[in-house]
mmCIF file with all atom_site columns, C-alpha atoms in Angstrom:
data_model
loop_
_atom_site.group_PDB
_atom_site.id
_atom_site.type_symbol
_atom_site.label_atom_id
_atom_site.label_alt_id
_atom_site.label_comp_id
_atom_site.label_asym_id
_atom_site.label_entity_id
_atom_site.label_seq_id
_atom_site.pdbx_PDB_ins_code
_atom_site.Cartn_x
_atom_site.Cartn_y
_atom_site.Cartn_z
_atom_site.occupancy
_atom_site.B_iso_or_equiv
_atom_site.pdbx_formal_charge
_atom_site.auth_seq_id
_atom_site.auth_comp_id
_atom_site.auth_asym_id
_atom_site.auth_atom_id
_atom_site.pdbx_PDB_model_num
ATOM 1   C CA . UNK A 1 1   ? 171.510 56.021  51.664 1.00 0.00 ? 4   UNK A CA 1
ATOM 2   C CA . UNK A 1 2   ? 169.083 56.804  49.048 1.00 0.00 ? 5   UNK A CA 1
ATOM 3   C CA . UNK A 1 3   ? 169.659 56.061  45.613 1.00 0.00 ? 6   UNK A CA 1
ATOM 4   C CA . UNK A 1 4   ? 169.356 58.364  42.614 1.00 0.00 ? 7   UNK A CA 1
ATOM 5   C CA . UNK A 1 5   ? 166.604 56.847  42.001 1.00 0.00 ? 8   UNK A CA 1
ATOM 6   C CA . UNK A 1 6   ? 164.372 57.321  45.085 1.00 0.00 ? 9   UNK A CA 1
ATOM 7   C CA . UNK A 1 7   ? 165.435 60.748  45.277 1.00 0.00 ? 10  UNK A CA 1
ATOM 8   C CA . UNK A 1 8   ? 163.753 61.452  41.539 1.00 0.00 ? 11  UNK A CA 1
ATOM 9   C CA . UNK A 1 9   ? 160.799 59.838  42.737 1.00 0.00 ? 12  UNK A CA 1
ATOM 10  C CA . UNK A 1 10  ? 160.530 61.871  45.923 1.00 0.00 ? 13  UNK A CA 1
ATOM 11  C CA . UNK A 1 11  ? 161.314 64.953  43.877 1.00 0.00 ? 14  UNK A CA 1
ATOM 12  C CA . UNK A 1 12  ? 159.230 64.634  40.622 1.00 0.00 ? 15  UNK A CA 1
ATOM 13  C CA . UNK A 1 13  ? 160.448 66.957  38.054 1.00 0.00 ? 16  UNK A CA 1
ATOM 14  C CA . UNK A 1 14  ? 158.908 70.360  37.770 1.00 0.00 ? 17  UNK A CA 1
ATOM 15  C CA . UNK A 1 15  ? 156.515 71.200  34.863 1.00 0.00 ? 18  UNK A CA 1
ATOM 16  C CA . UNK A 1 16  ? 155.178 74.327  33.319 1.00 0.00 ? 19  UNK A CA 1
ATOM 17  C CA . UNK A 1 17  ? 151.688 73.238  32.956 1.00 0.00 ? 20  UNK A CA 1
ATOM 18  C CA . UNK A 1 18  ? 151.418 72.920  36.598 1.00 0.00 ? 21  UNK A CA 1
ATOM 19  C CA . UNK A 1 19  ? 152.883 75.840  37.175 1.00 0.00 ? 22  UNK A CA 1
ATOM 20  C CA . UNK A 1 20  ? 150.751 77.540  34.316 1.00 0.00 ? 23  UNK A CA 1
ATOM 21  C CA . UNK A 1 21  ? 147.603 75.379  35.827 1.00 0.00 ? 24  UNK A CA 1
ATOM 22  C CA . UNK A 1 22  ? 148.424 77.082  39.437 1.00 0.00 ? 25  UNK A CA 1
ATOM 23  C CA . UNK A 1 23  ? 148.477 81.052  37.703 1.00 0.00 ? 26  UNK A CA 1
ATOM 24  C CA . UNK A 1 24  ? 145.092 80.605  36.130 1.00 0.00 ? 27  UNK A CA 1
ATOM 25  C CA . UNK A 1 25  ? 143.601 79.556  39.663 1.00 0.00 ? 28  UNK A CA 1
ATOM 26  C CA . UNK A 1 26  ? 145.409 82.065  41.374 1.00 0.00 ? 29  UNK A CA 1
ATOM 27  C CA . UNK A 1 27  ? 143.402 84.720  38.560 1.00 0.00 ? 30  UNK A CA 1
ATOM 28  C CA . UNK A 1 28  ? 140.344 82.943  38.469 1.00 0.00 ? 31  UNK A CA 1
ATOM 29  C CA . UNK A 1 29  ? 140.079 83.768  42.164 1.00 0.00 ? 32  UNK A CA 1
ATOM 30  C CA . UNK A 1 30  ? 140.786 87.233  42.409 1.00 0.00 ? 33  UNK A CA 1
ATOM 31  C CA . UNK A 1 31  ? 138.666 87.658  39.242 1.00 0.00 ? 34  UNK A CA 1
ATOM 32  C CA . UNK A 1 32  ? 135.881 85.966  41.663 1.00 0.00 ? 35  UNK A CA 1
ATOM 33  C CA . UNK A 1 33  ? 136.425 88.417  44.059 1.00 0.00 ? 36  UNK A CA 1
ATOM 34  C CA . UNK A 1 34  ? 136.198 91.490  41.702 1.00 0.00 ? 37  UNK A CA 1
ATOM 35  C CA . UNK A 1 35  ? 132.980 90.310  40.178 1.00 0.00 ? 38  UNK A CA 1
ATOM 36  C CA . UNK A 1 36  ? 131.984 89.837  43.631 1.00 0.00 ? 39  UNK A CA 1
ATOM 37  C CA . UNK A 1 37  ? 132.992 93.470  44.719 1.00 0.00 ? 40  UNK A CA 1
ATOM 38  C CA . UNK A 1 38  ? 131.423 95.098  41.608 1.00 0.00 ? 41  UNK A CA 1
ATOM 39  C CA . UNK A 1 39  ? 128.078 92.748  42.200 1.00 0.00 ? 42  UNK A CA 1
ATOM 40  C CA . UNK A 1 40  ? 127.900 94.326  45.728 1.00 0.00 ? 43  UNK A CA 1
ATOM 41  C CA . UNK A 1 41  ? 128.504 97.826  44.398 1.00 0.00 ? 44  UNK A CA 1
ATOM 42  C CA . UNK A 1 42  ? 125.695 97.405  41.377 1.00 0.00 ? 45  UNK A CA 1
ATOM 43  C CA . UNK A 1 43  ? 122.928 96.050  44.195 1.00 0.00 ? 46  UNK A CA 1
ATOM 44  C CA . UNK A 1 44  ? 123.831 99.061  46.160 1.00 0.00 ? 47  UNK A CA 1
ATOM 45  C CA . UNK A 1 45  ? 123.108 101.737 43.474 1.00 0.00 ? 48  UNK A CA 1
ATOM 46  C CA . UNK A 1 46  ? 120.192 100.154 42.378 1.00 0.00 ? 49  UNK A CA 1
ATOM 47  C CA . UNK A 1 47  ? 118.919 100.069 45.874 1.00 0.00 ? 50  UNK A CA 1
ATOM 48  C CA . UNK A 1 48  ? 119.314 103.812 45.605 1.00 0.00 ? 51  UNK A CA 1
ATOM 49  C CA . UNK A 1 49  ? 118.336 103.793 42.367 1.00 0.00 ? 52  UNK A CA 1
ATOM 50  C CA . UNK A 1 50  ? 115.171 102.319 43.521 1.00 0.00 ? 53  UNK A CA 1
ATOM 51  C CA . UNK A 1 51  ? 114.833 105.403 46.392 1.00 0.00 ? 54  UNK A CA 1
ATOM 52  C CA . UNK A 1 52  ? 115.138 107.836 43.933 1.00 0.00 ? 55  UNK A CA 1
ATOM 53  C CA . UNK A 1 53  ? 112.789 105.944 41.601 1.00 0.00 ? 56  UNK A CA 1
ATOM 54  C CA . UNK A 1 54  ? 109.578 108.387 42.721 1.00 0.00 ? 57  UNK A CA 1
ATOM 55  C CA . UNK A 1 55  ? 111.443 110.938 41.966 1.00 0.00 ? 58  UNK A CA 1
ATOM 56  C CA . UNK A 1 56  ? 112.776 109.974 38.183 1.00 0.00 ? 59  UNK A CA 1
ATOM 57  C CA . UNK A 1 57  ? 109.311 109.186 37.382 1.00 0.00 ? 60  UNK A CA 1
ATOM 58  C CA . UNK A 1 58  ? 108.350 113.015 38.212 1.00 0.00 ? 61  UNK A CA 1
ATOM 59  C CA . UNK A 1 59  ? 111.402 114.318 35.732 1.00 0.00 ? 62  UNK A CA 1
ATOM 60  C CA . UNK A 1 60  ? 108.755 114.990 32.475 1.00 0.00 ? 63  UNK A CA 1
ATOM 61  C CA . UNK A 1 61  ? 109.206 113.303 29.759 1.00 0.00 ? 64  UNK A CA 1
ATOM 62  C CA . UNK A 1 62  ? 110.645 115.957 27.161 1.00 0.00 ? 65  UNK A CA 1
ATOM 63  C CA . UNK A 1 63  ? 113.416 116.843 29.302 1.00 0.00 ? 66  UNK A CA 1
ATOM 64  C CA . UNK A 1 64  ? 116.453 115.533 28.261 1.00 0.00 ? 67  UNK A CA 1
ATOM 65  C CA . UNK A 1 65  ? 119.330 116.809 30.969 1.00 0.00 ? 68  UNK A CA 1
ATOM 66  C CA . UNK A 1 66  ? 119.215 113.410 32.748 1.00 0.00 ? 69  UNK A CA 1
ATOM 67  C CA . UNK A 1 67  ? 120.429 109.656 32.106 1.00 0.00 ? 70  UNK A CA 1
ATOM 68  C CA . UNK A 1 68  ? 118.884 107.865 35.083 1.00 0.00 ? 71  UNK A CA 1
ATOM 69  C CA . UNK A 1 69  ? 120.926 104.500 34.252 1.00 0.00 ? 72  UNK A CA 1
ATOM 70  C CA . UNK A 1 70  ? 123.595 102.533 36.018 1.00 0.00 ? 73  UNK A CA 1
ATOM 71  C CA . UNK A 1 71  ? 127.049 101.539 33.970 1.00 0.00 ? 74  UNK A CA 1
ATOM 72  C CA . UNK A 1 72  ? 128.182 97.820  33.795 1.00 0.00 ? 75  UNK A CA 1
ATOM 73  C CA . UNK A 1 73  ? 131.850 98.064  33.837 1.00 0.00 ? 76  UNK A CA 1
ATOM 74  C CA . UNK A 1 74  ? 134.977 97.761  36.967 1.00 0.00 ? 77  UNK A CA 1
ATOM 75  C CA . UNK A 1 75  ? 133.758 100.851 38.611 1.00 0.00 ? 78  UNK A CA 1
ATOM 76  C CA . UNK A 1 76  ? 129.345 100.586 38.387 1.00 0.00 ? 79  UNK A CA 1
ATOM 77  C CA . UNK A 1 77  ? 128.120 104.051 38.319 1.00 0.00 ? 80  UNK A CA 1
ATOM 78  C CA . UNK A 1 78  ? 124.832 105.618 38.945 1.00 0.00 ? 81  UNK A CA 1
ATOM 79  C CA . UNK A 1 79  ? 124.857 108.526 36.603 1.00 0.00 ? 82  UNK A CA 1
ATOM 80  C CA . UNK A 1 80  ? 122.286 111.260 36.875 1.00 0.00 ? 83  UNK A CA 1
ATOM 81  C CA . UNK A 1 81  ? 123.454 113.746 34.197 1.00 0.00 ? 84  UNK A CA 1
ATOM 82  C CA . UNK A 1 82  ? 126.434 114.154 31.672 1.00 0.00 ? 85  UNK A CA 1
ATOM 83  C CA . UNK A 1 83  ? 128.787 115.349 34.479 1.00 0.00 ? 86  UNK A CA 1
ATOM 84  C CA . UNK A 1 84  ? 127.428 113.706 37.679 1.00 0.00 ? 87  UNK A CA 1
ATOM 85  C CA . UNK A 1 85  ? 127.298 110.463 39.153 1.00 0.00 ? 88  UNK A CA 1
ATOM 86  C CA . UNK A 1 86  ? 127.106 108.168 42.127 1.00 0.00 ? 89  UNK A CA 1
ATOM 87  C CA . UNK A 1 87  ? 129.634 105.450 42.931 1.00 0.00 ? 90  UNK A CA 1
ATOM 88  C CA . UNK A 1 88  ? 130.782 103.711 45.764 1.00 0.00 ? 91  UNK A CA 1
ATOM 89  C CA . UNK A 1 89  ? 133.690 104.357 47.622 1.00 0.00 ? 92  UNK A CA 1
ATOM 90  C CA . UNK A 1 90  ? 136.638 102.053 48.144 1.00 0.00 ? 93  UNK A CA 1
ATOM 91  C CA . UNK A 1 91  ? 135.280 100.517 51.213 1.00 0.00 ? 94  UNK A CA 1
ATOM 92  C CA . UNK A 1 92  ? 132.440 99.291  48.675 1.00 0.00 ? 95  UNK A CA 1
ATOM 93  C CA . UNK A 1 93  ? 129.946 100.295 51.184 1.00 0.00 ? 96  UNK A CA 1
ATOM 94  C CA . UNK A 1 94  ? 130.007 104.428 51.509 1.00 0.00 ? 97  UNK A CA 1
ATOM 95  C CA . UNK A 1 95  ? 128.201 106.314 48.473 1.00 0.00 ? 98  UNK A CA 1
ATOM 96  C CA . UNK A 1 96  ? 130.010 108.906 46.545 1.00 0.00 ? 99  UNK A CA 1
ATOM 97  C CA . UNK A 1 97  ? 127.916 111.620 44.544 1.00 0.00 ? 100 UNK A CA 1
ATOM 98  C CA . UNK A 1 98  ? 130.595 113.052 42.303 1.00 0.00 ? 101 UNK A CA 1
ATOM 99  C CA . UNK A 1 99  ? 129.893 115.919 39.520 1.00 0.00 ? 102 UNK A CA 1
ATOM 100 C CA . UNK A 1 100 ? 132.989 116.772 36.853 1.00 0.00 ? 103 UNK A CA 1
ATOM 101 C CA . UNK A 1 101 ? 133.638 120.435 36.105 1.00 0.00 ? 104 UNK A CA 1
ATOM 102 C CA . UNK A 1 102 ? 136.205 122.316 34.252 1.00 0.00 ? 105 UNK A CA 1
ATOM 103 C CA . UNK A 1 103 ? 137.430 122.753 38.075 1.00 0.00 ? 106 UNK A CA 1
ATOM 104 C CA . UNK A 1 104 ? 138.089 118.920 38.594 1.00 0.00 ? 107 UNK A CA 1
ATOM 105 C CA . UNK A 1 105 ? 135.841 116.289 40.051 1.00 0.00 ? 108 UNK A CA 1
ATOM 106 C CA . UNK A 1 106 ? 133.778 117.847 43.113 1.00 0.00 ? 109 UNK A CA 1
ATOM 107 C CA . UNK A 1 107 ? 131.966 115.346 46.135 1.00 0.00 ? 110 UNK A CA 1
ATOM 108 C CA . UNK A 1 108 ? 128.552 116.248 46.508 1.00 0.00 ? 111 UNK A CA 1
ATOM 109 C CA . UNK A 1 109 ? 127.769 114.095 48.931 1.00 0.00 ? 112 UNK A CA 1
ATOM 110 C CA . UNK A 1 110 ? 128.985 111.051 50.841 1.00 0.00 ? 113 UNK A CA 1
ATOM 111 C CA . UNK A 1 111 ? 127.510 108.958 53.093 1.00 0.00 ? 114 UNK A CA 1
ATOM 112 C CA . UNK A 1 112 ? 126.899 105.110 54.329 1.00 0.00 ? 115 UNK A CA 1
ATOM 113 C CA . UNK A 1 113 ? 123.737 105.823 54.398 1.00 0.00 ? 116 UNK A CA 1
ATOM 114 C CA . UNK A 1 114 ? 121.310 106.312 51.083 1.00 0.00 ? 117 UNK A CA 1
ATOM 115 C CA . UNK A 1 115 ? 119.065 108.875 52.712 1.00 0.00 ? 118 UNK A CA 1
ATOM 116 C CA . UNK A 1 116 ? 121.237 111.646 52.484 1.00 0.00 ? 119 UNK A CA 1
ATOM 117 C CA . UNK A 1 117 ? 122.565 111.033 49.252 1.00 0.00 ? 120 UNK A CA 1
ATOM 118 C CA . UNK A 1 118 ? 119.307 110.806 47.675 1.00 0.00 ? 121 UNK A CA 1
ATOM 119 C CA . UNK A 1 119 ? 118.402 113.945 49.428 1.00 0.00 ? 122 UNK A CA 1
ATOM 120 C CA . UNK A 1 120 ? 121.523 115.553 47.566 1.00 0.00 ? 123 UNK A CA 1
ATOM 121 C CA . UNK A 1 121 ? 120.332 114.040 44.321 1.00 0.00 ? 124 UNK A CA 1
ATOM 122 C CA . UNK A 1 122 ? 117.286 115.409 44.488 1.00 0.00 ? 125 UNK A CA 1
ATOM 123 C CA . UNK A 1 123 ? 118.172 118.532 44.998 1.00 0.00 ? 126 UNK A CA 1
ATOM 124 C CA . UNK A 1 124 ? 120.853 118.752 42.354 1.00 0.00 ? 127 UNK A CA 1
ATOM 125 C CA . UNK A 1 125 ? 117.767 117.668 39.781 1.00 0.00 ? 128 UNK A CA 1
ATOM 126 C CA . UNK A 1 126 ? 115.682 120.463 41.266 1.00 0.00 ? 129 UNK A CA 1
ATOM 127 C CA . UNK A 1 127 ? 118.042 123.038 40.519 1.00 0.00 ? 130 UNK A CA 1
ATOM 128 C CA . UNK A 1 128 ? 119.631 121.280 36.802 1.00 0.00 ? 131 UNK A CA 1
ATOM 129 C CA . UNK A 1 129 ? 115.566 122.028 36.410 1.00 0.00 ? 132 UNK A CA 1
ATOM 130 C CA . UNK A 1 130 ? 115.175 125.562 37.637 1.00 0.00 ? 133 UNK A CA 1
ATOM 131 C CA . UNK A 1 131 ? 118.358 126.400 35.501 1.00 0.00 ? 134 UNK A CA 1
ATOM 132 C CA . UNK A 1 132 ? 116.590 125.126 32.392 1.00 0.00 ? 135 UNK A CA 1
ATOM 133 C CA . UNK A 1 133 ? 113.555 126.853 32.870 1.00 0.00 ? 136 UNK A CA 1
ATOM 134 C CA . UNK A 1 134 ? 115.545 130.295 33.297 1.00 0.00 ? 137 UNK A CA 1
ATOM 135 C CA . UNK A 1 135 ? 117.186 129.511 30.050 1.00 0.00 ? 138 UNK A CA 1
ATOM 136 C CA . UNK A 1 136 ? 114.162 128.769 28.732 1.00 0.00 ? 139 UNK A CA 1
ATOM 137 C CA . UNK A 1 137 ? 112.836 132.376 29.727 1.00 0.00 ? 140 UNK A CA 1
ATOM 138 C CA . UNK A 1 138 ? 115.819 134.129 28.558 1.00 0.00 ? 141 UNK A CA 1
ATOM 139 C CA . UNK A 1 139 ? 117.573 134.636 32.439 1.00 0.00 ? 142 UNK A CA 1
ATOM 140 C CA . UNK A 1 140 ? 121.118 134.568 33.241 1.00 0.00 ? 143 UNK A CA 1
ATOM 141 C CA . UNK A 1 141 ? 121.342 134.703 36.516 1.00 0.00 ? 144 UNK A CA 1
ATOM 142 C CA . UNK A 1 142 ? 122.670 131.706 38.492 1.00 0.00 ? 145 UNK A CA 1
ATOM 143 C CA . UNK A 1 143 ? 120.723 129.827 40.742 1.00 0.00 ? 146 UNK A CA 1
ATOM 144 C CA . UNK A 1 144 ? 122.534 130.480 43.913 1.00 0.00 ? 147 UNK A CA 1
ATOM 145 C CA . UNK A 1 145 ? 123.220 135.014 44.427 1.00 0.00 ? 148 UNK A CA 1
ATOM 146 C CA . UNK A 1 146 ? 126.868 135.299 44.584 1.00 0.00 ? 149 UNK A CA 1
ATOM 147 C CA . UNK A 1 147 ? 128.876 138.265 46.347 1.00 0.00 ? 150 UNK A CA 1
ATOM 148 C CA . UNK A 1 148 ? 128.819 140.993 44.209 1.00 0.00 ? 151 UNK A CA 1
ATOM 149 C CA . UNK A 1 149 ? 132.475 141.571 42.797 1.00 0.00 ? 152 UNK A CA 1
ATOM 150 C CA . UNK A 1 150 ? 134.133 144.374 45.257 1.00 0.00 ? 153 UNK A CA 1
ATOM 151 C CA . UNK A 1 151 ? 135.402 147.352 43.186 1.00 0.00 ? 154 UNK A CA 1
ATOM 152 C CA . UNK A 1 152 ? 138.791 148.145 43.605 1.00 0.00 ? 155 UNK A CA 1
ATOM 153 C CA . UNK A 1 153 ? 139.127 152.198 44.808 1.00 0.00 ? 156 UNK A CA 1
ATOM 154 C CA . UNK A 1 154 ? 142.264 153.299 43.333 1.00 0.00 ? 157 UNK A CA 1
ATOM 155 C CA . UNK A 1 155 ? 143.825 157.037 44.861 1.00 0.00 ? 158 UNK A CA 1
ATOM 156 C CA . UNK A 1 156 ? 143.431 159.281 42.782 1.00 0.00 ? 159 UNK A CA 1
ATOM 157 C CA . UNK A 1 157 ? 146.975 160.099 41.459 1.00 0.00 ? 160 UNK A CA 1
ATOM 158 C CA . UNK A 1 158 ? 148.640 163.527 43.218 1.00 0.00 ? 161 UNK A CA 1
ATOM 159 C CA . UNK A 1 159 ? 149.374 166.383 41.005 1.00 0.00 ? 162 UNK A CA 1
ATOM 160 C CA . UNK A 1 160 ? 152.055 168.572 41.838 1.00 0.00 ? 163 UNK A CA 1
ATOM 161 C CA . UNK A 1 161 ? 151.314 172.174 41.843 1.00 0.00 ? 164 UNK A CA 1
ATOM 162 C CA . UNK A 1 162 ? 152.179 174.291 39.286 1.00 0.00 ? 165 UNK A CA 1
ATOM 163 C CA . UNK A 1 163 ? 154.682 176.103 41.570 1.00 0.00 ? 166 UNK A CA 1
ATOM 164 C CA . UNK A 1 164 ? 156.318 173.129 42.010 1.00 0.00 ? 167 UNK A CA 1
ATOM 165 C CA . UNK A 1 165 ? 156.835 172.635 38.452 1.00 0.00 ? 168 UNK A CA 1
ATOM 166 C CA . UNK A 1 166 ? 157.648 176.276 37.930 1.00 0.00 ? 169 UNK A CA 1
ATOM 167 C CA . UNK A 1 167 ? 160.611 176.085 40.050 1.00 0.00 ? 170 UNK A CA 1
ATOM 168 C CA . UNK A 1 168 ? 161.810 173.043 38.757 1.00 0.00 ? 171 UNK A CA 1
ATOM 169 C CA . UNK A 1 169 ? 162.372 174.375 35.587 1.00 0.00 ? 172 UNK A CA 1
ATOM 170 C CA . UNK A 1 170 ? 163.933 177.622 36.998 1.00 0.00 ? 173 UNK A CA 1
ATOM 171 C CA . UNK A 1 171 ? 166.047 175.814 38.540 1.00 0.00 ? 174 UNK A CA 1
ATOM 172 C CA . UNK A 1 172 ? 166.873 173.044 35.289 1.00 0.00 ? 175 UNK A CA 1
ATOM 173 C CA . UNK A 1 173 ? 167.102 176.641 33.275 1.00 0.00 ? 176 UNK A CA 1
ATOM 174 C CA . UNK A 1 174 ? 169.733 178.313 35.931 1.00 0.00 ? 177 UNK A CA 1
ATOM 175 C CA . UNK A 1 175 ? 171.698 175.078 35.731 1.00 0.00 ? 178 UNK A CA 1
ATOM 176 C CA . UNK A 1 176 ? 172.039 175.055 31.843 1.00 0.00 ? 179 UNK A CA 1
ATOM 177 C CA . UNK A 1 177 ? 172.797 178.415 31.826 1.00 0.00 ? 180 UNK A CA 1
ATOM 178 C CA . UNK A 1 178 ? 175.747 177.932 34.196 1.00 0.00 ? 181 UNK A CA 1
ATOM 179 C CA . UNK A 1 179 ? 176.394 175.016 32.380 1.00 0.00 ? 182 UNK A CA 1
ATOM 180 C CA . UNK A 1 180 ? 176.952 177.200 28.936 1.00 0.00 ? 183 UNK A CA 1
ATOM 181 C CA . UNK A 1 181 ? 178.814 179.689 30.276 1.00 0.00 ? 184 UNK A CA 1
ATOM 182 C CA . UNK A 1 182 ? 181.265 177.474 32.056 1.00 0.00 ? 185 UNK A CA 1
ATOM 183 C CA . UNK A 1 183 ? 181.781 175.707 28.172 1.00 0.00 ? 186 UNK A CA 1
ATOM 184 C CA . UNK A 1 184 ? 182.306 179.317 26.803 1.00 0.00 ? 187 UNK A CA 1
ATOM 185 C CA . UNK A 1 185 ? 184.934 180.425 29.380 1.00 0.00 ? 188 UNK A CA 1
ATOM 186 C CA . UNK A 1 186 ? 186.649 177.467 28.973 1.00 0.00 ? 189 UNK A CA 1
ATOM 187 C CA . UNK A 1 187 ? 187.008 177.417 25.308 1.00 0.00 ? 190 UNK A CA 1
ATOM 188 C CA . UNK A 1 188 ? 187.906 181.074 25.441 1.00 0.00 ? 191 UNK A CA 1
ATOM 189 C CA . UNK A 1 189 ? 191.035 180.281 27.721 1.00 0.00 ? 192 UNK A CA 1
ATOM 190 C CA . UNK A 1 190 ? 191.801 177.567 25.316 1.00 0.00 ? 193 UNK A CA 1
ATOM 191 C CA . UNK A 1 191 ? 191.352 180.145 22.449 1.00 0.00 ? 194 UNK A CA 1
ATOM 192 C CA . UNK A 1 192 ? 194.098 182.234 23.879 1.00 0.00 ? 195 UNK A CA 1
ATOM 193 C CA . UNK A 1 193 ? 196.411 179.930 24.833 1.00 0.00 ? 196 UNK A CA 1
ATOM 194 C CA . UNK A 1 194 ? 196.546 178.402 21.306 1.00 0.00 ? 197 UNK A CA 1
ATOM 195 C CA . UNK A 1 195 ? 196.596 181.972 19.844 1.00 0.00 ? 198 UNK A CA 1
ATOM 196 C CA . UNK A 1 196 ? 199.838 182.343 22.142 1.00 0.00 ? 199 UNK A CA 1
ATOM 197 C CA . UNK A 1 197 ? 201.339 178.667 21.080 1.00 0.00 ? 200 UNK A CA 1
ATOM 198 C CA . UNK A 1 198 ? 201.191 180.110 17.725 1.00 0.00 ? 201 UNK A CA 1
ATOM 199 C CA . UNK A 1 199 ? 202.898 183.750 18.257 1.00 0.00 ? 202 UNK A CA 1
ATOM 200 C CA . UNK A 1 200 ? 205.829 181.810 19.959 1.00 0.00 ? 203 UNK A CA 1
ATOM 201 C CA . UNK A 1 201 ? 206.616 179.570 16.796 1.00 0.00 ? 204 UNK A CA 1
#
């Protein structure tokens, strides 16, 4: 049998710095992997940000609509403007062109690959562009024509005609009248019989 003894060696007391030594590994590692997943995502904006790199250096220089930078944080982004932006996706691989409006967040593209992003990008600066110069010039009108607004055609409202009318209030008049001189025969009959209550006493 084993003694007391030889079981305390086999079965070394347990201590909280080992245990507190074993947590900080366990975060050091997935902290490893999430500066390894936001690493990947920065290299793949700025390889966009590279593609798109011709066309930043057309933007002149005394606009002021665009950023043009990519954010350190969890989540790098590629922002364009104020309200748009391209991040990656979850997989860490597909690109997300995102723009926030009073609507929610809208996708204006999405793709593995950069060309088509970049594509959509370069439109959306085209047109942030257009729009300022028709501010400039003192136009309102939106860059893409939308439906015109369809007018709702009410029916015109029916009139009754006036005979209509007419005999409605012949008819409302012949009913009152009846309506009186029922009241006045009754109280008549009423009248007398009183009148006769009182002879009898």
């Amino acid at each position: 049998m084993n003694s007391p003894e030889n079981a305390s060696e086999q079965n070394p007391p347990r201590k909280l710095a080992d245990a507190v030594r074993a947590v900080k590994n366990a975060v050091a590692d997935r902290n490893d992997v999430v500066v390894e997943l936001r690493e990947s995502q920065k290299i793949r904006l700025e390889l966009l940000a590279a593609e798109l790199e011709p066309v930043f250096a057309e933007v002149p220089a005394d606009v002021d609509l665009f950023d043009f930078a990519i954010s350190a944080g969890l989540q790098p982004r590629l922002w364009i403007d104020a309200v748009s932006h391209v991040t990656m996706g979850r997989d860490t691989r597909t690109y997300r062109f995102l723009q926030d409006g009073r609507a929610g967040r809208v996708v204006l593209a999405e793709s593995l690959d950069i060309k088509p992003v970049a594509d959509q990008v370069t439109r959306y600066i085209a047109e942030r562009m257009v729009e300022r110069e028709r501010l400039q010039s003192g136009e309102t009108l939106p860059l893409t024509n939308p439906q015109p607004a369809r007018e709702i055609e009410t029916a015109p409202t029916p009139q009754k005609p006036a005979s209509r009318l007419n005999g409605f209030f012949a008819g409302l008049g012949v009913i009152t009248a009846g309506a009186l001189a029922g009241l006045g025969i009754t109280a008549l009959i009423l009248w007398e019989r009183l009148a006769t209550i009182r002879i009898s006493f």
